[in-house]
Amino acid sequence: MGTSVRLVGRRLWQLLPIVIFATLVVFLLLQLVPGDPALILAGDYATKERIEEIRQLHGFDRPLIVQYFSWFWKVLHGNLGTSLLSSAPVLDLIMQRMPNTALIAVYALVIAAAVGISLGMLAATRVGSRVDAFVTSTASLGVALPSFWLAILLVATLALDLHLFPATGARPLTVSPGEAIRHATLPAIALAVGVIAELARQVRSALIEVLGSQYVRTLRAKGLGPMAILWKHGLRNISVTLLTLVGLQVNRLFSGAVVIEAVFAIPGAGSLVAYSAVNKDYPVVQGTVLVFVVIVILVNLTVDILSALLDPRVARE
Amino acid sequence: MKDKDLDQRQAAGIDRRQLIKGAAAGAGALALPGAALAQAPRRGGTLRVAIPFNPAAIDPMTGRNLPDFDTLYAIFDALIDFEPKTLELKPGLAKSWRFADQKTLVLDLVEGVTFHDGTPFNPEAVKLNVERYKTDPRSNVKADLVTVDGVEVTGRSQVAFKLNRPNAGLPVMLTNRIGLMVSPKLIQEKGPNLDRLAVGTGPFKFVEWQDNASIKLVRNDNYWKAGQPYLDGIEFRIINELNTVARSAIAGEVDLALNLQPQQKAIADRSSNVVASANPSLVFWGAFLNYAKPPLNDLRVRQAMNYALNREEINKVIALGLGRPSSVILPQEHWACDSATANYYTFDLDRAKALLTEAGYPNGLEIESFGWADQVSMQRQELIISQLAKAGIRIRLTPVSPQQAMQSFMIETKGSMHISPAGGFPDPSQAYEALFGGSALRNAGKVELPGFRELMDATMSAADLEARKAAFANLQRFVVENALQLVQYVAPGVVIQSKKLQNFQDNLLTTPKLHEVWLSA
C-alpha cells in the first residue's frame, strides 16, 4: 500500500511540469499558425484602425512570453480566462461540454472492451481456424477504417434510412439517461471500432503467447480444463498488458472524439477545441488542452496503480 | 384621422403593402375557403433551426459576422426594416423617416413599444443606443457612424440624427447593427459587456446560449406587431459541419437549416422529407486585386482577366449552377444594381489575349495570388487558374486560411490577387467604400482611382431613391469598366426546410426574419 501511495505522490508531482510544458507547446503552436486573431475579432466589415484597436484591447501586441505567463498566472488562480470569440468563461465551456465527450468515450470503451477482448479470446483459443482468420482480417480492416467515414456510413444507414438512432446531437445524461444513451450509440460505435480492432489483435497475440507457455502445458497435463486455464491463468497473466492497452485507448478515444463530434454535431470538448483552434481562440484551446492533459495523466496514474495492485513486481520496479 | 389610421395599422404591424396583400388574401379566402384556411397561420410549436456559425456575440455592437443576424433579428427590431427580396426600406421601429436637410435625418418612432424587460422604447432609448455604438471602446460598428455627430430627441416620439456630411445610406444602415435597439435598462445595469445578454423589442426573448451548441428563445407575448409571432419559441442548434447540418435536416431533427452551400442542396434534393432552395444573396465570389503595383496597375491586364473568365462554367461546376454569373458586386435583385452592366464581361479569350498583347505581355504573365485552402475553394481556384492560363495568365497560388490570406494580401500587401468571397454590406455605399475606397482594408494597394470619390459622394448625397439608383448605376459602371474586381458569381443562399414550415421567406442577406413563420400540424 505504501508503495502505491508513493507512486501516486510521485506521479502527481510530475503533473506540474508536464502541464506547463503541454500548454506552452500548444500556445507556441497556435502562434505559429498564420493569421491574426484580431482579424477574426474585428469581423467582416473591419477597418485597419479597428483591427489595431482590438490588438491592443486584447494584448496581442505584447511579447508572446508575457501573453503566455499572463494566462498561466490566471490559471494558477483558478481562472482559465474567457473565450476571445464569445466572451464565455472557458471553464464553463469545458464543464458544459466535457460530459458529452466523456459519455461517448466511456460508452465506446465499454463496447470496445466487451467486443474486442471477446474476439481476441475467441481467436486465441482457435488459432488457425476460420474464426481466427475472420477476427484477424476484420481487425486489420477495423484498424484501417477512418472513423469519420464509418460514422457517415452509420448515419446514412441506421439513422437516415432505418431511423433507429438520431443522426445528430446529444442529450444530457442527467436529464434523460435513455435518450442520452440513444444519441451516444452511433458515435460510440464509430469511435469503438478502431479500439475493438486494436484490442482484439493485442489480446489474441498476448493470449497465444501465454497459452503456448510451458506452465500452461503443465496445467493441461495436470488435467485443468481449457476454460479454467483461459480465465484463471491466461487472462490473469495478460491483465497488466491489457490494462496498459486500455489506458492508451482512452487517450485515443478522447482524440478521436474531435472528428466524431463534428460528424454527429455533438457539443463536446473535442469539437470545442477544433473550432477554437481554427479560429485562434487560444484561451479556449489552452484551457481544454490543459483539461485533456490532466485527464490523460490521471488515466495513466490509475493504470499504474491498478497494475501495481495486480502485479506486485510492477510496484517494486 | 388619416394619420391615426396609419398609426393603428403600423402599431399592428401592417403597412400599406400588407394591407393590399391581406385584402387580396381575404378575397381569395372568400373564393376558395378550404385552400385559404389551409394556409391560415397556426400558433404554437418551437422552431428548430440549424445554423453553422456560433454568433460572435448577441450584442449587436460587438458581433462581427453576417450570420449573427440569424439570432439578432429574432431578438431585436431595427429602426428601419427591409423587403426581403430587394432590401428596399419599409417601416420598423421608426414608422417613417425623412431627411429634413442633407445633414439631418428625422425618424418618427412607433409608440407603445416596450423592451422585453418592460422598459419603454422611446427617443431616449434611441439616443442612448446610438451613443453607445459610437463611443464604446468595444464597439465594432463605430465606422458605420462616422458621419453621425449625434442624436437629438426632437419630440415625444421623434429623433433627429445630426450628420457631419451627407449620408443618404444612413436609413439603410439603420436596418443593420446600428439600428438594432437594446434595452437601456440592460445597458445601464449589466453593461458594458453585453456579449452574452440580449434584451430587445423583437418577436422572441432570449433565454439561453450554450456556446457553439444552442441558443434558446421564447415568444415575446407583448410583441408590438399584433398577433405575431406565431411560434412559441425558436431553438437554434449550432452545427459547424455543413454536411452534418444537412443530415440533421433530412433526419427531421431540425425544421430549418440556414447558411448552407450548393453541395448541401444536392444532398437534400435526394430526400423527400425536406425542401431545399437556393436564393440570391448579397455575397459574391470574386478576387480582390492590388491595382497599385504591376502588373495589375494596368487596366488592360485587369480587363483581360475579366474577359478570360468563363463565369458560366465556374457557376456550373463550383456552385452547381445555383449561383448567378456576374461581373458586379450586387445581385440583380438588389435595388441598387443596374442590370445594364451586370454582365459587362462575357467570356472572350481572343479579346483577353489581345488586351494582354496591347499591355506588353504577348507571351502572357505571372500573377501571385492568395486563396483559401479548403476543398471547395481549391476546386474553384484550380478552375480559375486553368481558365486564366488559356489566355496566358499564369496564377501562382498560395492557399492558406482565410485570416492568413487577409493578413498577407490586405495588411502586408503581398501578392497581387486574393480569391475570396465578399459582400453582405447592408448599404451599397458601404460595400463600394469597403471594397474600393482609398483607405479600405480590402483595397490592398490603397489607391483610389480618379473619379471614384465623386461618384461615391453622389450616392451619399442623392435626394431620393431614384436619384440614388442612378448614382449607383454610374458607380457600378465605373467599377466594372475599370475592372477593380474579378467577380465570378453571386453566391446562392442555400436553405433546407421541413415541409411543416410555412410562410418562410429568405432574404438577400440570407438571415431571414422568423416572426411571420409558423409550423403546420
XYZ file of C-alpha atoms in Angstrom, chain A:
317
model
C 0.000 0.000 0.000
C 2.870 2.332 0.922
C 4.402 1.710 -2.482
C 1.165 2.720 -4.200
C 0.929 5.924 -2.179
C 4.498 6.806 -3.109
C 3.658 6.062 -6.747
C 0.665 8.397 -6.643
C 2.693 11.118 -4.942
C 5.492 10.829 -7.475
C 3.113 10.960 -10.406
C 1.200 13.948 -9.068
C 4.480 15.779 -8.580
C 5.287 15.091 -12.236
C 1.980 16.684 -13.251
C 3.041 20.318 -12.944
C 5.992 20.415 -15.398
C 4.033 18.308 -17.898
C 1.063 20.679 -17.743
C 3.270 23.763 -18.120
C 5.162 22.179 -20.995
C 1.990 20.995 -22.775
C 0.226 24.357 -22.541
C 3.381 26.219 -23.581
C 3.761 23.971 -26.637
C 0.096 24.469 -27.557
C 0.431 28.228 -27.106
C 3.530 28.384 -29.307
C 1.981 26.124 -31.934
C -1.058 28.388 -32.087
C 1.240 31.348 -32.596
C 2.975 29.522 -35.433
C -0.325 29.065 -37.238
C -0.522 32.013 -39.628
C -3.313 34.534 -39.130
C -4.141 37.193 -36.623
C -6.997 36.600 -34.148
C -7.671 40.353 -34.260
C -8.795 39.916 -37.870
C -11.389 37.375 -36.790
C -12.497 39.500 -33.855
C -12.805 42.611 -35.992
C -15.276 40.864 -38.267
C -16.496 41.169 -41.824
C -16.588 44.960 -42.036
C -13.385 45.756 -40.171
C -11.223 48.775 -40.770
C -7.466 48.686 -40.290
C -7.769 51.030 -37.304
C -10.320 48.757 -35.620
C -8.036 45.741 -36.074
C -5.193 47.631 -34.401
C -7.524 48.709 -31.588
C -8.526 45.091 -30.979
C -4.888 44.015 -30.894
C -4.245 46.480 -28.106
C -7.508 45.711 -26.315
C -6.671 42.005 -26.024
C -2.954 42.487 -25.538
C -1.939 40.744 -28.765
C 0.696 43.432 -29.213
C 2.561 42.274 -26.074
C 5.555 39.869 -26.252
C 4.479 36.217 -26.560
C 6.073 35.136 -23.327
C 4.225 37.897 -21.455
C 0.939 36.779 -23.039
C 1.587 33.156 -22.037
C 2.541 33.836 -18.428
C -0.296 36.290 -18.017
C -2.631 33.434 -18.992
C -0.811 30.927 -16.775
C -0.891 33.251 -13.758
C -4.675 33.408 -14.074
C -4.833 29.613 -14.341
C -2.912 29.290 -11.087
C -5.687 31.359 -9.526
C -8.349 29.063 -10.915
C -9.298 31.281 -13.846
C -8.999 29.716 -17.297
C -9.909 33.035 -18.903
C -12.692 33.859 -21.312
C -13.220 32.922 -24.921
C -11.950 35.545 -27.350
C -14.766 34.692 -29.722
C -17.788 34.576 -27.480
C -16.645 36.060 -24.144
C -17.873 32.930 -22.358
C -15.780 31.744 -19.377
C -13.559 28.914 -20.627
C -14.170 26.773 -17.547
C -17.932 27.000 -18.109
C -17.492 25.964 -21.737
C -15.448 22.933 -20.734
C -17.841 21.964 -17.942
C -20.809 22.201 -20.317
C -19.170 20.081 -22.969
C -16.968 17.554 -21.208
C -19.884 15.328 -20.075
C -20.888 14.756 -23.714
C -17.335 13.799 -24.666
C -16.904 11.649 -21.575
C -20.159 9.824 -22.305
C -19.231 8.808 -25.845
C -15.649 7.988 -24.835
C -16.675 5.793 -21.901
C -19.505 4.199 -23.892
C -17.080 3.449 -26.718
C -14.591 1.988 -24.261
C -17.221 -0.313 -22.766
C -18.270 -1.522 -26.223
C -14.658 -1.893 -27.332
C -13.580 -3.775 -24.210
C -16.529 -6.158 -24.343
C -16.263 -6.891 -28.058
C -12.509 -6.541 -28.565
C -11.420 -8.719 -25.642
C -14.032 -11.374 -26.512
C -12.912 -11.505 -30.125
C -9.263 -11.684 -29.087
C -10.002 -14.564 -26.714
C -12.046 -16.350 -29.367
C -9.272 -16.069 -31.930
C -6.527 -17.023 -29.473
C -8.285 -20.211 -28.486
C -8.900 -21.210 -32.119
C -5.595 -20.334 -33.772
C -5.576 -21.112 -37.481
C -9.332 -21.699 -37.653
C -11.816 -19.773 -39.794
C -12.875 -17.853 -36.694
C -9.273 -16.782 -36.147
C -8.906 -15.789 -39.794
C -12.154 -13.805 -39.612
C -11.128 -11.991 -36.419
C -7.627 -11.125 -37.615
C -8.760 -9.920 -41.050
C -11.696 -7.941 -39.622
C -9.380 -6.434 -37.012
C -6.976 -5.314 -39.742
C -9.888 -3.718 -41.565
C -11.076 -2.083 -38.335
C -7.679 -0.530 -37.715
C -7.547 0.794 -41.283
C -11.089 2.242 -41.433
C -11.233 6.010 -40.870
C -13.675 6.624 -38.035
C -15.308 9.629 -39.758
C -16.104 7.533 -42.842
C -17.602 4.800 -40.704
C -19.572 7.454 -38.814
C -21.093 8.827 -42.016
C -21.952 5.286 -43.114
C -23.655 4.591 -39.770
C -25.671 7.806 -40.013
C -26.740 7.097 -43.590
C -27.942 3.570 -42.832
C -29.023 3.385 -39.183
C -30.245 6.976 -38.774
C -31.430 8.299 -42.131
C -32.646 5.051 -43.738
C -33.778 2.890 -40.825
C -34.471 5.684 -38.296
C -33.116 3.543 -35.461
C -30.929 6.227 -33.965
C -30.727 10.036 -34.120
C -28.427 11.385 -36.823
C -27.065 14.252 -34.762
C -26.965 15.834 -31.344
C -26.602 14.834 -27.728
C -28.787 14.795 -24.628
C -27.630 15.292 -21.036
C -27.237 12.008 -19.191
C -28.551 13.581 -16.000
C -31.828 14.723 -17.588
C -32.785 11.818 -19.833
C -30.429 8.842 -19.496
C -32.243 6.733 -22.105
C -32.186 9.451 -24.740
C -28.587 10.292 -23.881
C -27.525 6.669 -24.467
C -29.553 6.511 -27.683
C -27.897 9.660 -29.017
C -24.453 8.426 -27.979
C -24.779 4.963 -29.530
C -23.726 5.692 -33.118
C -20.837 7.989 -32.156
C -19.682 5.421 -29.605
C -19.771 2.615 -32.181
C -17.878 4.741 -34.704
C -15.252 5.522 -32.076
C -15.124 1.979 -30.735
C -14.425 0.122 -33.986
C -10.758 1.081 -34.166
C -10.283 0.269 -30.484
C -12.069 -3.092 -30.866
C -9.687 -3.995 -33.666
C -6.646 -2.957 -31.652
C -7.763 -4.807 -28.524
C -8.703 -7.953 -30.447
C -5.287 -8.123 -32.110
C -3.326 -7.450 -28.948
C -5.363 -9.783 -26.736
C -5.060 -12.530 -29.342
C -1.291 -12.317 -29.606
C -0.747 -11.925 -25.848
C -3.025 -14.875 -25.077
C -1.454 -17.069 -27.738
C 1.910 -16.447 -26.103
C 0.614 -17.243 -22.627
C -1.401 -20.290 -23.724
C 1.651 -21.636 -25.514
C 3.915 -21.295 -22.485
C 5.347 -24.256 -20.584
C 3.400 -23.694 -17.385
C 0.101 -23.793 -19.291
C 1.238 -27.050 -20.877
C 1.893 -28.313 -17.353
C -1.556 -27.175 -16.251
C -3.102 -29.032 -19.148
C -1.059 -32.127 -18.284
C -2.389 -31.903 -14.721
C -5.890 -32.082 -16.179
C -7.101 -28.490 -15.839
C -9.916 -27.701 -18.294
C -9.426 -25.209 -21.143
C -11.906 -22.697 -19.696
C -10.229 -22.695 -16.328
C -6.835 -22.236 -17.982
C -8.149 -19.366 -20.095
C -9.975 -17.496 -17.355
C -7.814 -18.203 -14.309
C -4.368 -18.225 -15.854
C -4.492 -16.827 -19.369
C -6.384 -13.635 -18.695
C -4.738 -13.019 -15.349
C -1.341 -13.185 -16.989
C -2.196 -10.715 -19.675
C -4.112 -8.397 -17.328
C -1.287 -5.870 -16.936
C -0.733 -5.725 -20.694
C -4.480 -5.396 -21.188
C -4.763 -2.618 -18.645
C -1.926 -0.650 -20.248
C -3.537 -1.133 -23.617
C -6.938 0.054 -22.381
C -5.269 3.093 -20.794
C -3.691 4.006 -24.113
C -7.009 3.533 -25.890
C -8.708 6.021 -23.544
C -6.332 8.685 -24.828
C -7.077 7.593 -28.378
C -10.825 7.840 -27.757
C -10.560 11.406 -26.494
C -8.545 12.458 -29.536
C -10.918 10.582 -31.874
C -13.831 12.475 -30.350
C -12.658 15.638 -32.143
C -13.690 14.218 -35.521
C -16.663 12.169 -34.373
C -18.238 15.104 -32.560
C -18.102 17.126 -35.783
C -19.837 14.386 -37.786
C -22.597 13.914 -35.196
C -22.884 17.582 -34.195
C -22.183 16.734 -30.572
C -21.382 19.786 -28.466
C -18.408 18.184 -26.764
C -14.921 19.167 -25.713
C -13.420 17.736 -28.905
C -15.462 19.926 -31.213
C -14.809 22.856 -28.870
C -11.053 22.533 -29.217
C -11.258 22.004 -33.012
C -13.483 25.050 -33.564
C -11.387 27.200 -31.258
C -8.094 26.158 -32.846
C -9.333 27.034 -36.332
C -10.427 30.434 -35.072
C -7.334 31.016 -32.937
C -9.319 31.286 -29.731
C -6.236 30.373 -27.748
C -7.629 30.724 -24.183
C -10.204 28.040 -25.043
C -7.674 25.777 -26.777
C -5.216 26.072 -23.919
C -7.874 25.569 -21.268
C -9.266 22.487 -22.986
C -5.811 21.043 -23.658
C -4.974 21.586 -20.005
C -8.020 19.543 -19.006
C -7.191 16.824 -21.547
C -3.604 16.634 -20.266
C -4.858 16.229 -16.701
C -7.301 13.504 -17.806
C -4.565 11.597 -19.646
C -2.223 11.844 -16.671
C -4.958 10.669 -14.307
C -5.817 7.731 -16.566
C -2.165 6.741 -16.745
C -1.891 7.091 -12.985
C -4.922 4.848 -12.480
C -3.425 2.284 -14.836
C -0.140 2.360 -12.918
C -1.874 1.903 -9.577
C -4.052 -0.942 -10.842
C -1.027 -2.583 -12.457
C 0.821 -2.357 -9.165
C -2.118 -3.952 -7.383
C -2.457 -6.723 -9.972
C 1.236 -7.464 -10.198
C 3.420 -6.628 -7.185
C 6.504 -6.801 -9.404
C 5.355 -3.570 -11.116
C 5.222 -1.713 -7.786
C 8.685 -2.930 -6.858
C 10.069 -1.728 -10.172
